[in-house]
Short mmCIF file of C-alpha atoms (C1' of nucleotides) in Angstrom, two decimals:
data_model
loop_
_atom_site.label_atom_id
_atom_site.label_comp_id
_atom_site.label_asym_id
_atom_site.label_seq_id
_atom_site.Cartn_x
_atom_site.Cartn_y
_atom_site.Cartn_z
CA MET A 633 -87.62 12.91 118.68
CA GLU A 634 -85.11 13.23 121.45
CA GLU A 635 -87.65 15.06 123.46
CA LYS A 636 -87.96 11.87 125.43
CA ALA A 637 -84.35 12.12 126.47
CA PHE A 638 -85.07 15.50 127.95
CA LYS A 639 -88.18 14.33 129.75
CA LYS A 640 -86.26 11.39 131.10
CA TYR A 641 -83.55 13.69 132.37
CA LEU A 642 -86.13 15.93 134.03
CA LYS A 643 -87.81 12.99 135.69
CA GLU A 644 -84.56 11.63 137.03
CA LYS A 645 -83.78 14.99 138.52
CA GLY A 646 -87.20 15.31 140.09
CA LEU A 647 -88.02 18.21 137.80
CA LYS A 648 -91.23 18.75 135.93
CA SER A 649 -92.14 18.55 132.27
CA THR A 650 -93.87 21.79 131.55
CA LYS A 651 -95.31 23.34 128.44
CA GLU A 652 -92.65 26.03 128.52
CA ARG A 653 -89.79 23.57 128.69
CA GLU A 654 -91.28 21.66 125.83
CA LEU A 655 -91.57 24.81 123.73
CA ILE A 656 -88.02 25.84 124.50
CA PHE A 657 -86.79 22.37 123.65
CA LYS A 658 -88.55 22.50 120.30
CA GLU A 659 -87.22 25.91 119.47
CA VAL A 660 -83.69 24.82 120.29
CA PHE A 661 -83.94 21.78 118.08
CA SER A 662 -85.61 23.61 115.23
CA ARG A 663 -82.39 25.57 114.86
CA HIS A 664 -79.41 24.49 112.92
CA GLY A 665 -76.54 26.60 113.97
CA HIS A 666 -75.68 28.48 117.08
CA PHE A 667 -78.02 30.60 119.05
CA ASP A 668 -78.02 32.71 122.14
CA PRO A 669 -80.78 33.11 124.71
CA GLU A 670 -81.95 36.35 123.16
CA GLU A 671 -82.27 34.90 119.68
CA LEU A 672 -84.16 31.99 121.05
CA HIS A 673 -86.56 34.27 122.82
CA MET A 674 -87.16 36.40 119.75
CA GLY A 675 -87.63 33.31 117.61
CA MET A 676 -90.34 32.04 119.90
CA ARG A 677 -91.97 35.41 120.17
CA LYS A 678 -92.22 35.66 116.39
CA LYS A 679 -94.07 32.38 116.35
CA GLY A 680 -96.48 33.74 118.91
CA LEU A 681 -95.10 31.53 121.67
CA LYS A 682 -94.87 33.44 124.85
CA VAL A 683 -92.27 32.14 127.23
CA SER A 684 -90.37 34.48 129.48
CA LYS A 685 -86.69 35.10 129.11
CA ALA A 686 -86.27 33.95 132.67
CA SER A 687 -87.58 30.52 131.72
CA ILE A 688 -85.21 30.37 128.80
CA TYR A 689 -82.32 31.29 131.04
CA ARG A 690 -83.44 28.65 133.50
CA THR A 691 -83.96 25.94 130.92
CA LEU A 692 -80.74 26.22 128.96
CA PRO A 693 -78.58 24.98 131.84
CA LEU A 694 -80.82 21.94 132.07
CA LEU A 695 -80.37 21.14 128.40
CA LEU A 696 -76.68 21.67 128.90
CA GLU A 697 -76.48 19.30 131.84
CA SER A 698 -78.48 16.69 130.05
CA GLY A 699 -75.95 16.79 127.24
CA LEU A 700 -78.53 17.77 124.65
CA ILE A 701 -76.88 21.04 123.87
CA LYS A 702 -73.38 22.23 124.33
CA GLN A 703 -71.91 25.57 124.98
CA VAL A 704 -69.60 26.99 122.39
CA GLU A 705 -67.33 29.95 122.79
CA MET A 706 -66.70 29.19 126.43
CA THR A 707 -67.49 32.74 127.27
CA GLU A 708 -66.17 33.93 130.49
CA LYS A 709 -68.33 36.83 131.25
CA HIS A 710 -65.65 39.39 131.26
CA ALA A 711 -62.81 40.43 129.06
CA HIS A 712 -59.40 38.85 129.50
CA TYR A 713 -56.22 40.15 128.06
CA GLU A 714 -52.56 39.33 128.13
CA HIS A 715 -49.68 41.25 126.74
CA THR A 716 -47.95 39.95 123.70
CA LEU A 717 -44.32 40.28 124.62
CA GLY A 718 -42.30 37.22 125.53
CA ARG A 719 -45.08 34.68 126.15
CA ASN A 720 -45.19 31.72 123.85
CA HIS A 721 -48.29 29.97 122.82
CA HIS A 722 -49.27 26.53 124.03
CA ASP A 723 -52.35 24.34 124.14
CA HIS A 724 -53.82 22.16 126.86
CA MET A 725 -54.78 18.59 127.57
CA LEU A 726 -57.10 18.30 130.54
CA CYS A 727 -57.44 15.04 132.42
CA ILE A 728 -61.08 14.33 133.21
CA SER A 729 -60.06 12.00 136.00
CA CYS A 730 -57.42 13.79 138.04
CA GLY A 731 -57.91 17.32 136.74
CA GLY A 732 -54.30 17.49 135.66
CA VAL A 733 -53.24 19.83 132.89
CA ILE A 734 -50.61 19.03 130.30
CA GLU A 735 -49.34 21.92 128.26
CA PHE A 736 -48.05 21.11 124.83
CA TYR A 737 -46.96 22.80 121.69
CA SER A 738 -46.79 21.37 118.23
CA GLU A 739 -45.34 23.20 115.31
CA ALA A 740 -47.05 20.83 112.91
CA LEU A 741 -50.40 21.56 114.51
CA GLU A 742 -49.90 25.29 114.20
CA ARG A 743 -48.98 24.94 110.58
CA LEU A 744 -51.97 22.78 109.84
CA GLN A 745 -54.30 25.23 111.52
CA ASN A 746 -52.88 28.07 109.50
CA ARG A 747 -53.40 26.12 106.35
CA ILE A 748 -57.02 25.46 107.26
CA CYS A 749 -57.57 29.13 108.04
CA LYS A 750 -56.10 30.20 104.74
CA LYS A 751 -58.47 27.89 102.96
CA GLU A 752 -61.39 29.62 104.67
CA GLY A 753 -60.02 33.10 104.02
CA PHE A 754 -59.69 33.54 107.76
CA GLU A 755 -56.89 35.44 109.45
CA SER A 756 -56.03 33.72 112.69
CA VAL A 757 -55.08 35.92 115.60
CA THR A 758 -55.16 33.43 118.40
CA HIS A 759 -56.65 30.09 119.21
CA THR A 760 -57.53 27.82 122.07
CA LEU A 761 -57.33 24.06 121.87
CA GLU A 762 -58.40 21.97 124.77
CA ILE A 763 -58.28 18.22 124.57
CA LYS A 764 -60.14 16.43 127.31
CA GLY A 765 -59.45 12.83 128.17
CA TYR A 766 -57.32 10.67 130.42
CA CYS A 767 -53.69 11.27 131.19
CA GLY A 768 -51.18 8.42 131.21
CA LYS A 769 -51.38 7.79 134.95
CA CYS A 770 -55.15 7.74 135.09
CA ARG A 771 -55.35 5.52 132.06
CA LYS A 772 -53.28 2.84 133.78
CA ARG A 773 -55.27 3.19 136.95
CA ARG A 774 -58.51 2.57 135.07
CA LYS A 775 -57.42 -0.78 133.69
CA MET B 1141 -39.30 49.27 126.73
CA GLU B 1142 -42.17 49.08 124.30
CA GLU B 1143 -43.69 52.11 125.86
CA LYS B 1144 -42.42 53.99 122.85
CA ALA B 1145 -44.48 51.82 120.56
CA PHE B 1146 -47.56 52.84 122.47
CA LYS B 1147 -46.68 56.51 122.38
CA LYS B 1148 -46.01 56.24 118.71
CA TYR B 1149 -49.36 54.63 118.16
CA LEU B 1150 -51.09 57.37 120.13
CA LYS B 1151 -49.35 60.07 118.18
CA GLU B 1152 -50.27 58.53 114.85
CA LYS B 1153 -53.88 58.42 115.92
CA GLY B 1154 -53.84 62.02 117.08
CA LEU B 1155 -54.33 60.88 120.68
CA LYS B 1156 -52.50 62.17 123.69
CA SER B 1157 -49.90 60.63 125.97
CA THR B 1158 -51.26 61.08 129.43
CA LYS B 1159 -50.08 60.07 132.86
CA GLU B 1160 -53.00 57.69 133.19
CA ARG B 1161 -52.28 55.90 129.95
CA GLU B 1162 -48.67 55.54 130.94
CA LEU B 1163 -49.61 54.06 134.30
CA ILE B 1164 -52.02 51.62 132.72
CA PHE B 1165 -49.42 50.61 130.20
CA LYS B 1166 -46.93 49.89 132.97
CA GLU B 1167 -49.39 47.88 134.99
CA VAL B 1168 -50.28 45.78 131.96
CA PHE B 1169 -46.66 45.01 131.22
CA SER B 1170 -45.76 44.30 134.82
CA ARG B 1171 -48.08 41.31 134.63
CA HIS B 1172 -47.21 37.89 133.34
CA GLY B 1173 -50.39 36.01 132.72
CA HIS B 1174 -53.91 37.03 131.86
CA PHE B 1175 -55.76 39.82 133.54
CA ASP B 1176 -59.12 41.47 133.34
CA PRO B 1177 -59.95 45.15 133.69
CA GLU B 1178 -61.02 44.71 137.29
CA GLU B 1179 -57.78 43.00 138.32
CA LEU B 1180 -55.83 45.69 136.62
CA HIS B 1181 -57.71 48.35 138.49
CA MET B 1182 -57.22 46.64 141.84
CA GLY B 1183 -53.56 46.09 141.14
CA MET B 1184 -53.06 49.77 140.52
CA ARG B 1185 -55.11 50.76 143.49
CA LYS B 1186 -52.97 48.59 145.77
CA LYS B 1187 -49.92 50.45 144.55
CA GLY B 1188 -51.59 53.70 145.38
CA LEU B 1189 -52.10 54.64 141.75
CA LYS B 1190 -55.47 56.15 141.24
CA VAL B 1191 -56.82 55.77 137.77
CA SER B 1192 -60.50 55.35 137.16
CA LYS B 1193 -61.99 52.18 135.81
CA ALA B 1194 -63.40 54.21 132.95
CA SER B 1195 -59.89 55.12 131.87
CA ILE B 1196 -58.85 51.50 132.03
CA TYR B 1197 -61.83 50.50 129.95
CA ARG B 1198 -60.97 53.25 127.50
CA THR B 1199 -57.28 52.44 127.31
CA LEU B 1200 -57.42 48.67 126.84
CA PRO B 1201 -58.96 48.93 123.36
CA LEU B 1202 -56.11 51.22 122.40
CA LEU B 1203 -53.52 48.71 123.54
CA LEU B 1204 -55.45 46.06 121.71
CA GLU B 1205 -55.56 48.00 118.49
CA SER B 1206 -51.90 48.84 118.71
CA GLY B 1207 -51.20 45.11 118.93
CA LEU B 1208 -49.47 45.40 122.29
CA ILE B 1209 -51.97 43.21 124.05
CA LYS B 1210 -54.32 40.57 122.82
CA GLN B 1211 -57.68 39.48 123.95
CA VAL B 1212 -58.05 35.93 125.16
CA GLU B 1213 -61.03 33.81 126.09
CA MET B 1214 -63.63 36.32 125.05
CA THR B 1215 -65.30 36.96 121.80
CA GLU B 1216 -68.75 38.03 122.67
CA LYS B 1217 -70.29 38.90 125.88
CA HIS B 1218 -73.09 36.42 125.91
CA ALA B 1219 -73.64 32.71 126.00
CA HIS B 1220 -73.87 30.69 122.80
CA TYR B 1221 -75.16 27.19 122.46
CA GLU B 1222 -75.85 24.63 119.80
CA HIS B 1223 -77.66 21.34 120.06
CA THR B 1224 -75.81 18.09 119.83
CA LEU B 1225 -78.13 15.76 117.97
CA GLY B 1226 -77.26 14.64 114.51
CA ARG B 1227 -74.39 17.01 114.31
CA ASN B 1228 -70.96 15.66 113.89
CA HIS B 1229 -67.95 17.08 115.47
CA HIS B 1230 -66.58 20.31 114.11
CA ASP B 1231 -64.43 23.15 115.30
CA HIS B 1232 -64.96 26.87 115.12
CA MET B 1233 -63.39 30.00 113.77
CA LEU B 1234 -64.73 33.08 115.51
CA CYS B 1235 -64.46 36.50 113.94
CA ILE B 1236 -63.36 39.02 116.53
CA SER B 1237 -64.73 41.83 114.44
CA CYS B 1238 -68.23 40.82 113.35
CA GLY B 1239 -68.85 37.94 115.72
CA GLY B 1240 -69.37 35.57 112.80
CA VAL B 1241 -68.77 31.86 113.24
CA ILE B 1242 -67.29 29.53 110.66
CA GLU B 1243 -67.59 25.84 111.30
CA PHE B 1244 -64.98 23.54 109.89
CA TYR B 1245 -63.82 19.99 110.09
CA SER B 1246 -60.48 18.59 109.12
CA GLU B 1247 -59.67 14.94 109.12
CA ALA B 1248 -55.98 15.75 109.01
CA LEU B 1249 -56.33 17.91 112.10
CA GLU B 1250 -58.08 15.16 114.00
CA ARG B 1251 -55.39 12.68 113.07
CA LEU B 1252 -52.62 15.02 114.07
CA GLN B 1253 -54.22 15.67 117.42
CA ASN B 1254 -54.50 11.97 118.06
CA ARG B 1255 -50.87 11.53 117.21
CA ILE B 1256 -49.88 14.28 119.64
CA CYS B 1257 -52.00 12.71 122.36
CA LYS B 1258 -50.41 9.34 121.85
CA LYS B 1259 -47.00 10.88 122.22
CA GLU B 1260 -48.03 12.32 125.58
CA GLY B 1261 -49.64 9.05 126.68
CA PHE B 1262 -52.95 10.86 126.74
CA GLU B 1263 -56.26 9.28 125.74
CA SER B 1264 -58.43 11.86 124.05
CA VAL B 1265 -62.15 11.79 124.69
CA THR B 1266 -63.26 15.11 123.28
CA HIS B 1267 -61.79 18.41 122.33
CA THR B 1268 -62.64 21.98 121.55
CA LEU B 1269 -60.71 24.10 119.14
CA GLU B 1270 -61.59 27.72 118.68
CA ILE B 1271 -59.61 29.89 116.36
CA LYS B 1272 -60.16 33.57 116.82
CA GLY B 1273 -59.30 36.13 114.20
CA TYR B 1274 -60.78 37.97 111.27
CA CYS B 1275 -63.05 36.46 108.67
CA GLY B 1276 -62.58 37.21 104.99
CA LYS B 1277 -65.08 40.06 104.90
CA CYS B 1278 -63.75 41.84 107.95
CA ARG B 1279 -60.21 41.40 106.77
CA LYS B 1280 -60.98 43.33 103.64
CA ARG B 1281 -62.85 45.98 105.54
CA ARG B 1282 -59.83 46.62 107.75
CA LYS B 1283 -57.50 47.39 104.91
"C1'" DA C 1422 -56.69 78.12 122.80
"C1'" DT C 1423 -58.03 73.83 121.21
"C1'" DC C 1424 -59.70 69.58 121.66
"C1'" DC C 1425 -58.59 65.19 123.79
"C1'" DT C 1426 -58.92 62.96 128.38
"C1'" DT C 1427 -60.32 62.29 132.95
"C1'" DG C 1428 -63.45 60.94 136.83
"C1'" DC C 1429 -67.82 60.39 138.22
"C1'" DA C 1430 -72.16 58.67 138.07
"C1'" DA C 1431 -75.80 57.34 135.17
"C1'" DA C 1432 -77.14 54.34 131.51
"C1'" DG C 1433 -76.59 50.00 128.96
"C1'" DT C 1434 -76.23 44.87 128.27
"C1'" DG C 1435 -76.71 40.28 129.34
"C1'" DT C 1436 -77.94 37.24 133.11
"C1'" DT C 1437 -79.78 35.97 137.73
"C1'" DT C 1438 -83.01 36.07 141.48
"C1'" DG C 1439 -87.05 37.09 144.89
"C1'" DC C 1440 -91.67 36.71 145.12
"C1'" DA C 1441 -96.47 35.82 144.42
"C1'" DT C 1442 -98.98 32.82 141.71
"C1'" DC C 1443 -99.69 28.79 138.80
"C1'" DG C 1444 -99.77 24.05 137.63
"C1'" DA C 1445 -97.69 19.17 137.17
"C1'" DG C 1446 -97.50 15.03 139.73
"C1'" DC D 1444 -102.28 19.03 148.12
"C1'" DT D 1445 -97.32 19.77 147.40
"C1'" DC D 1446 -93.47 21.56 145.51
"C1'" DG D 1447 -91.32 22.83 141.61
"C1'" DA D 1448 -92.02 26.29 137.66
"C1'" DT D 1449 -93.47 30.60 135.74
"C1'" DG D 1450 -93.57 35.73 134.77
"C1'" DC D 1451 -92.40 39.94 136.20
"C1'" DA D 1452 -89.51 43.25 137.79
"C1'" DA D 1453 -85.75 44.26 140.59
"C1'" DA D 1454 -81.02 43.08 141.35
"C1'" DC D 1455 -76.48 42.00 139.46
"C1'" DA D 1456 -72.00 42.18 137.17
"C1'" DC D 1457 -69.48 44.04 133.61
"C1'" DT D 1458 -68.91 47.68 130.33
"C1'" DT D 1459 -70.01 52.07 128.02
"C1'" DT D 1460 -71.23 56.88 127.87
"C1'" DG D 1461 -72.63 61.98 128.90
"C1'" DC D 1462 -70.89 65.72 131.01
"C1'" DA D 1463 -68.20 69.23 133.29
"C1'" DA D 1464 -63.59 70.07 134.57
"C1'" DG D 1465 -58.69 69.44 133.64
"C1'" DG D 1466 -54.49 68.95 130.82
"C1'" DA D 1467 -51.50 67.89 126.64
"C1'" DT D 1468 -50.06 69.92 122.37
#
DNA sequence: ATCCTTGCAAAGTGTTTGCATCGAG
DNA sequence: CTCGATGCAAACACTTTGCAAGGAT
């Protein structure tokens, strides 16, 4: 199991391997799809494992940092809106190295996405695409 | 101005056109990028317009439903995670209505993205695509 | 006159934190 | 023995709601 990876990460960070962290780790990896902290807590509770929500909330960022889980639905914690008149859509490329942002728009990409949505019976309202990598300048610099 | 569209929407719904709703409408459309309820409230306050936060929170869903604004970067109000082991890359469709998540993968989409990156001189490392909209079930329910 | 809307403050959610205690190293 | 970790409950930040008073139709 990749539990070792987690323990290794904890050790490197000078953090401790505790029973609770182990239990949380197992619960996370027993799941197949997405989960939120609450679901995780309930899942453990049903199995008779008693770990506080606080520990779950404190452990998830560790799993995140260690790369063992990832966050989906980059939820800002509050609602954001924009009005729909006169703004056109674009996507982003984010340079990991210099932090630069390239905005781009591709008609072909939009069309392809729509086709994929149709296949799933999904009605697209909006989307966010972020490609992370290295921009032209930084790529040259790295060589 | 599209203020008429809003008034029309209110009328159809049997709701009233009030001074507060008008002010909120104007503030929303005076903005160019994204905003959150708090920013909106502060913006109005600075102009000496006094409308309660509650009214803002009650008016935004109306603007949303009327299609005059859209919601960005927010589907649910809590964190979601998934673990990264043994799972291959996939993207997500998020249902705005029921919170459901559809995972999908498209080879064609990946290829197209790579092509776009190449054109920009960008070296892609990873990406996240989230399409927000209405899933099949919710689409039917809305009709 | 009716019934929707407002502002306020209280109640809800989801998440974070202070503190006393516990336990891994 | 030493610090980090835990559980609990209080604190937080954002959003929703109950209620009495006000206002649009």
